[in-house]
Amino acid sequence: YYNNSYLAAGFDGAFVLEPAGLGRTRLLARTRAAWADTTTSRLARGLLLSPAHLIMERGMLRGIRKRAEGAAG
């Protein structure tokens, strides 16, 4: 946790596997953050951090999917 931060007070995440039908599994990436309620935090989160996190997380999940489907085929 980032104490006395202008941006985030805490952050955590998890990978979750859920059944998705016969012989299928869905991988979910769940994240949670407690952001500081400051103008700087709101601007940084909206303009920089959220879009960057989305791009990185999607790339990571696509890489996992590619490797998992390659191993299963």
GROMACS .gro file of N, CA, C and O in nm:
model
  292
    1TYR      N    1   0.083  -0.120   0.000
    1TYR     CA    2   0.000   0.000   0.000
    1TYR      C    3   0.087   0.125   0.000
    1TYR      O    4   0.196   0.125   0.056
    2TYR      N    5   0.037   0.228  -0.062
    2TYR     CA    6   0.112   0.353  -0.075
    2TYR      C    7   0.056   0.454   0.025
    2TYR      O    8  -0.042   0.522  -0.001
    3ASN      N    9   0.117   0.462   0.139
    3ASN     CA   10   0.072   0.555   0.242
    3ASN      C   11   0.114   0.697   0.207
    3ASN      O   12   0.221   0.720   0.153
    4ASN      N   13   0.029   0.793   0.239
    4ASN     CA   14   0.057   0.935   0.216
    4ASN      C   15   0.085   0.964   0.069
    4ASN      O   16   0.163   1.051   0.037
    5SER      N   17   0.021   0.893  -0.020
    5SER     CA   18   0.042   0.913  -0.162
    5SER      C   19  -0.062   1.008  -0.218
    5SER      O   20  -0.173   1.017  -0.169
    6TYR      N   21  -0.025   1.078  -0.324
    6TYR     CA   22  -0.119   1.166  -0.391
    6TYR      C   23  -0.207   1.089  -0.488
    6TYR      O   24  -0.306   1.142  -0.537
    7LEU      N   25  -0.170   0.964  -0.521
    7LEU     CA   26  -0.244   0.890  -0.622
    7LEU      C   27  -0.325   0.775  -0.566
    7LEU      O   28  -0.445   0.769  -0.586
    8ALA      N   29  -0.263   0.680  -0.501
    8ALA     CA   30  -0.336   0.561  -0.457
    8ALA      C   31  -0.306   0.529  -0.312
    8ALA      O   32  -0.193   0.542  -0.267
    9ALA      N   33  -0.409   0.486  -0.241
    9ALA     CA   34  -0.391   0.446  -0.102
    9ALA      C   35  -0.371   0.295  -0.091
    9ALA      O   36  -0.320   0.247   0.007
   10GLY      N   37  -0.413   0.221  -0.192
   10GLY     CA   38  -0.396   0.076  -0.189
   10GLY      C   39  -0.439   0.014  -0.320
   10GLY      O   40  -0.520   0.069  -0.393
   11PHE      N   41  -0.381  -0.101  -0.350
   11PHE     CA   42  -0.409  -0.168  -0.475
   11PHE      C   43  -0.391  -0.317  -0.455
   11PHE      O   44  -0.298  -0.361  -0.390
   12ASP      N   45  -0.483  -0.397  -0.512
   12ASP     CA   46  -0.463  -0.541  -0.513
   12ASP      C   47  -0.532  -0.600  -0.633
   12ASP      O   48  -0.608  -0.533  -0.702
   13GLY      N   49  -0.503  -0.725  -0.660
   13GLY     CA   50  -0.561  -0.791  -0.776
   13GLY      C   51  -0.556  -0.941  -0.761
   13GLY      O   52  -0.490  -0.994  -0.672
   14ALA      N   53  -0.628  -1.007  -0.851
   14ALA     CA   54  -0.633  -1.153  -0.848
   14ALA      C   55  -0.665  -1.206  -0.987
   14ALA      O   56  -0.731  -1.139  -1.066
   15PHE      N   57  -0.616  -1.327  -1.015
   15PHE     CA   58  -0.659  -1.402  -1.131
   15PHE      C   59  -0.762  -1.503  -1.082
   15PHE      O   60  -0.739  -1.572  -0.983
   16VAL      N   61  -0.874  -1.511  -1.152
   16VAL     CA   62  -0.983  -1.600  -1.111
   16VAL      C   63  -1.020  -1.690  -1.228
   16VAL      O   64  -1.040  -1.641  -1.340
   17LEU      N   65  -1.029  -1.819  -1.204
   17LEU     CA   66  -1.075  -1.914  -1.304
   17LEU      C   67  -1.219  -1.952  -1.273
   17LEU      O   68  -1.251  -1.993  -1.162
   18GLU      N   69  -1.307  -1.937  -1.375
   18GLU     CA   70  -1.448  -1.971  -1.358
   18GLU      C   71  -1.488  -2.072  -1.466
   18GLU      O   72  -1.449  -2.058  -1.582
   19PRO      N   73  -1.571  -2.171  -1.429
   19PRO     CA   74  -1.622  -2.263  -1.531
   19PRO      C   75  -1.705  -2.185  -1.633
   19PRO      O   76  -1.779  -2.094  -1.598
   20ALA      N   77  -1.691  -2.223  -1.761
   20ALA     CA   78  -1.765  -2.152  -1.867
   20ALA      C   79  -1.830  -2.252  -1.961
   20ALA      O   80  -1.833  -2.232  -2.082
   21GLY      N   81  -1.881  -2.360  -1.907
   21GLY     CA   82  -1.944  -2.461  -1.991
   21GLY      C   83  -1.860  -2.587  -1.999
   21GLY      O   84  -1.754  -2.598  -1.936
   22LEU      N   85  -1.906  -2.678  -2.079
   22LEU     CA   86  -1.842  -2.808  -2.092
   22LEU      C   87  -1.701  -2.796  -2.148
   22LEU      O   88  -1.680  -2.753  -2.260
   23GLY      N   89  -1.602  -2.830  -2.067
   23GLY     CA   90  -1.464  -2.829  -2.111
   23GLY      C   91  -1.405  -2.690  -2.132
   23GLY      O   92  -1.303  -2.676  -2.198
   24ARG      N   93  -1.468  -2.589  -2.077
   24ARG     CA   94  -1.420  -2.451  -2.096
   24ARG      C   95  -1.401  -2.384  -1.961
   24ARG      O   96  -1.470  -2.414  -1.865
   25THR      N   97  -1.306  -2.292  -1.958
   25THR     CA   98  -1.278  -2.214  -1.837
   25THR      C   99  -1.256  -2.070  -1.878
   25THR      O  100  -1.197  -2.042  -1.981
   26ARG      N  101  -1.304  -1.978  -1.797
   26ARG     CA  102  -1.284  -1.835  -1.821
   26ARG      C  103  -1.185  -1.782  -1.719
   26ARG      O  104  -1.198  -1.806  -1.599
   27LEU      N  105  -1.084  -1.710  -1.768
   27LEU     CA  106  -0.985  -1.645  -1.681
   27LEU      C  107  -1.022  -1.499  -1.667
   27LEU      O  108  -1.036  -1.427  -1.766
   28LEU      N  109  -1.040  -1.456  -1.544
   28LEU     CA  110  -1.070  -1.316  -1.516
   28LEU      C  111  -0.954  -1.253  -1.440
   28LEU      O  112  -0.895  -1.316  -1.353
   29ALA      N  113  -0.923  -1.131  -1.475
   29ALA     CA  114  -0.824  -1.054  -1.399
   29ALA      C  115  -0.901  -0.946  -1.325
   29ALA      O  116  -0.965  -0.861  -1.387
   30ARG      N  117  -0.900  -0.952  -1.195
   30ARG     CA  118  -0.972  -0.855  -1.112
   30ARG      C  119  -0.873  -0.767  -1.039
   30ARG      O  120  -0.777  -0.815  -0.979
   31THR      N  121  -0.897  -0.639  -1.046
   31THR     CA  122  -0.811  -0.543  -0.976
   31THR      C  123  -0.898  -0.447  -0.898
   31THR      O  124  -1.014  -0.421  -0.933
   32ARG      N  125  -0.839  -0.392  -0.794
   32ARG     CA  126  -0.911  -0.298  -0.709
   32ARG      C  127  -0.810  -0.198  -0.655
   32ARG      O  128  -0.698  -0.235  -0.619
   33ALA      N  129  -0.849  -0.074  -0.650
   33ALA     CA  130  -0.760   0.030  -0.596
   33ALA      C  131  -0.841   0.128  -0.514
   33ALA      O  132  -0.956   0.157  -0.545
   34ALA      N  133  -0.780   0.176  -0.410
   34ALA     CA  134  -0.838   0.284  -0.328
   34ALA      C  135  -0.759   0.410  -0.361
   34ALA      O  136  -0.643   0.423  -0.321
   35TRP      N  137  -0.819   0.497  -0.438
   35TRP     CA  138  -0.750   0.616  -0.486
   35TRP      C  139  -0.769   0.732  -0.390
   35TRP      O  140  -0.875   0.747  -0.330
   36ALA      N  141  -0.668   0.814  -0.381
   36ALA     CA  142  -0.679   0.938  -0.303
   36ALA      C  143  -0.779   1.029  -0.373
   36ALA      O  144  -0.789   1.029  -0.496
   37ASP      N  145  -0.854   1.103  -0.297
   37ASP     CA  146  -0.955   1.193  -0.354
   37ASP      C  147  -0.895   1.332  -0.373
   37ASP      O  148  -0.929   1.426  -0.302
   38THR      N  149  -0.806   1.342  -0.471
   38THR     CA  150  -0.743   1.470  -0.502
   38THR      C  151  -0.758   1.495  -0.652
   38THR      O  152  -0.779   1.403  -0.730
   39THR      N  153  -0.746   1.619  -0.690
   39THR     CA  154  -0.754   1.654  -0.831
   39THR      C  155  -0.642   1.586  -0.909
   39THR      O  156  -0.664   1.533  -1.019
   40THR      N  157  -0.524   1.583  -0.853
   40THR     CA  158  -0.410   1.517  -0.918
   40THR      C  159  -0.439   1.369  -0.941
   40THR      O  160  -0.414   1.316  -1.049
   41SER      N  161  -0.494   1.302  -0.842
   41SER     CA  162  -0.526   1.161  -0.853
   41SER      C  163  -0.631   1.137  -0.961
   41SER      O  164  -0.619   1.046  -1.043
   42ARG      N  165  -0.737   1.216  -0.962
   42ARG     CA  166  -0.843   1.199  -1.061
   42ARG      C  167  -0.791   1.219  -1.202
   42ARG      O  168  -0.824   1.145  -1.294
   43LEU      N  169  -0.709   1.321  -1.222
   43LEU     CA  170  -0.653   1.347  -1.355
   43LEU      C  171  -0.557   1.236  -1.399
   43LEU      O  172  -0.562   1.188  -1.512
   44ALA      N  173  -0.467   1.197  -1.309
   44ALA     CA  174  -0.371   1.091  -1.342
   44ALA      C  175  -0.442   0.961  -1.373
   44ALA      O  176  -0.408   0.892  -1.470
   45ARG      N  177  -0.540   0.927  -1.293
   45ARG     CA  178  -0.613   0.801  -1.313
   45ARG      C  179  -0.690   0.803  -1.445
   45ARG      O  180  -0.684   0.708  -1.523
   46GLY      N  181  -0.760   0.909  -1.472
   46GLY     CA  182  -0.842   0.916  -1.592
   46GLY      C  183  -0.764   0.931  -1.721
   46GLY      O  184  -0.800   0.873  -1.823
   47LEU      N  185  -0.656   1.005  -1.718
   47LEU     CA  186  -0.583   1.035  -1.841
   47LEU      C  187  -0.466   0.941  -1.868
   47LEU      O  188  -0.430   0.919  -1.984
   48LEU      N  189  -0.406   0.888  -1.763
   48LEU     CA  190  -0.285   0.807  -1.781
   48LEU      C  191  -0.298   0.663  -1.732
   48LEU      O  192  -0.274   0.569  -1.807
   49LEU      N  193  -0.333   0.647  -1.608
   49LEU     CA  194  -0.324   0.516  -1.545
   49LEU      C  195  -0.428   0.417  -1.595
   49LEU      O  196  -0.395   0.303  -1.628
   50SER      N  197  -0.553   0.457  -1.604
   50SER     CA  198  -0.657   0.363  -1.649
   50SER      C  199  -0.636   0.317  -1.792
   50SER      O  200  -0.641   0.196  -1.820
   51PRO      N  201  -0.611   0.406  -1.888
   51PRO     CA  202  -0.585   0.359  -2.025
   51PRO      C  203  -0.460   0.271  -2.034
   51PRO      O  204  -0.461   0.169  -2.103
   52ALA      N  205  -0.355   0.308  -1.966
   52ALA     CA  206  -0.231   0.228  -1.970
   52ALA      C  207  -0.254   0.091  -1.908
   52ALA      O  208  -0.207  -0.011  -1.961
   53HIS      N  209  -0.327   0.085  -1.798
   53HIS     CA  210  -0.356  -0.042  -1.732
   53HIS      C  211  -0.439  -0.131  -1.824
   53HIS      O  212  -0.414  -0.252  -1.834
   54LEU      N  213  -0.537  -0.075  -1.891
   54LEU     CA  214  -0.620  -0.152  -1.983
   54LEU      C  215  -0.535  -0.215  -2.094
   54LEU      O  216  -0.548  -0.333  -2.124
   55ILE      N  217  -0.448  -0.138  -2.154
   55ILE     CA  218  -0.363  -0.187  -2.262
   55ILE      C  219  -0.271  -0.298  -2.213
   55ILE      O  220  -0.259  -0.404  -2.276
   56MET      N  221  -0.208  -0.279  -2.099
   56MET     CA  222  -0.116  -0.381  -2.045
   56MET      C  223  -0.191  -0.508  -2.007
   56MET      O  224  -0.146  -0.619  -2.036
   57GLU      N  225  -0.306  -0.493  -1.940
   57GLU     CA  226  -0.380  -0.610  -1.894
   57GLU      C  227  -0.435  -0.690  -2.011
   57GLU      O  228  -0.430  -0.813  -2.012
   58ARG      N  229  -0.488  -0.623  -2.113
   58ARG     CA  230  -0.538  -0.694  -2.231
   58ARG      C  231  -0.427  -0.770  -2.300
   58ARG      O  232  -0.446  -0.884  -2.343
   59GLY      N  233  -0.310  -0.709  -2.313
   59GLY     CA  234  -0.197  -0.778  -2.375
   59GLY      C  235  -0.155  -0.900  -2.296
   59GLY      O  236  -0.126  -1.006  -2.353
   60MET      N  237  -0.153  -0.887  -2.164
   60MET     CA  238  -0.116  -0.998  -2.078
   60MET      C  239  -0.217  -1.113  -2.092
   60MET      O  240  -0.178  -1.229  -2.109
   61LEU      N  241  -0.346  -1.082  -2.088
   61LEU     CA  242  -0.449  -1.185  -2.098
   61LEU      C  243  -0.448  -1.252  -2.235
   61LEU      O  244  -0.468  -1.372  -2.247
   62ARG      N  245  -0.423  -1.175  -2.340
   62ARG     CA  246  -0.415  -1.234  -2.474
   62ARG      C  247  -0.295  -1.329  -2.485
   62ARG      O  248  -0.304  -1.434  -2.549
   63GLY      N  249  -0.183  -1.292  -2.423
   63GLY     CA  250  -0.067  -1.380  -2.422
   63GLY      C  251  -0.094  -1.510  -2.348
   63GLY      O  252  -0.056  -1.618  -2.394
   64ILE      N  253  -0.161  -1.501  -2.235
   64ILE     CA  254  -0.198  -1.622  -2.159
   64ILE      C  255  -0.290  -1.708  -2.242
   64ILE      O  256  -0.275  -1.830  -2.250
   65ARG      N  257  -0.388  -1.645  -2.307
   65ARG     CA  258  -0.484  -1.720  -2.390
   65ARG      C  259  -0.412  -1.793  -2.504
   65ARG      O  260  -0.438  -1.910  -2.531
   66LYS      N  261  -0.322  -1.723  -2.569
   66LYS     CA  262  -0.248  -1.783  -2.681
   66LYS      C  263  -0.169  -1.905  -2.635
   66LYS      O  264  -0.170  -2.010  -2.700
   67ARG      N  265  -0.099  -1.893  -2.523
   67ARG     CA  266  -0.022  -2.005  -2.472
   67ARG      C  267  -0.111  -2.119  -2.425
   67ARG      O  268  -0.082  -2.236  -2.450
   68ALA      N  269  -0.222  -2.087  -2.360
   68ALA     CA  270  -0.314  -2.191  -2.311
   68ALA      C  271  -0.378  -2.266  -2.426
   68ALA      O  272  -0.389  -2.389  -2.423
   69GLU      N  273  -0.424  -2.195  -2.528
   69GLU     CA  274  -0.488  -2.260  -2.641
   69GLU      C  275  -0.385  -2.338  -2.724
   69GLU      O  276  -0.418  -2.442  -2.780
   70GLY      N  277  -0.262  -2.291  -2.730
   70GLY     CA  278  -0.157  -2.364  -2.800
   70GLY      C  279  -0.123  -2.494  -2.730
   70GLY      O  280  -0.099  -2.596  -2.793
   71ALA      N  281  -0.123  -2.492  -2.597
   71ALA     CA  282  -0.092  -2.611  -2.519
   71ALA      C  283  -0.205  -2.713  -2.526
   71ALA      O  284  -0.182  -2.833  -2.521
   72ALA      N  285  -0.331  -2.664  -2.539
   72ALA     CA  286  -0.445  -2.754  -2.542
   72ALA      C  287  -0.464  -2.817  -2.680
   72ALA      O  288  -0.524  -2.922  -2.692
   73GLY      N  289  -0.412  -2.751  -2.786
   73GLY     CA  290  -0.435  -2.800  -2.923
   73GLY      C  291  -0.330  -2.890  -2.965
   73GLY      O  292  -0.321  -2.990  -3.017
   0.00000   0.00000   0.00000
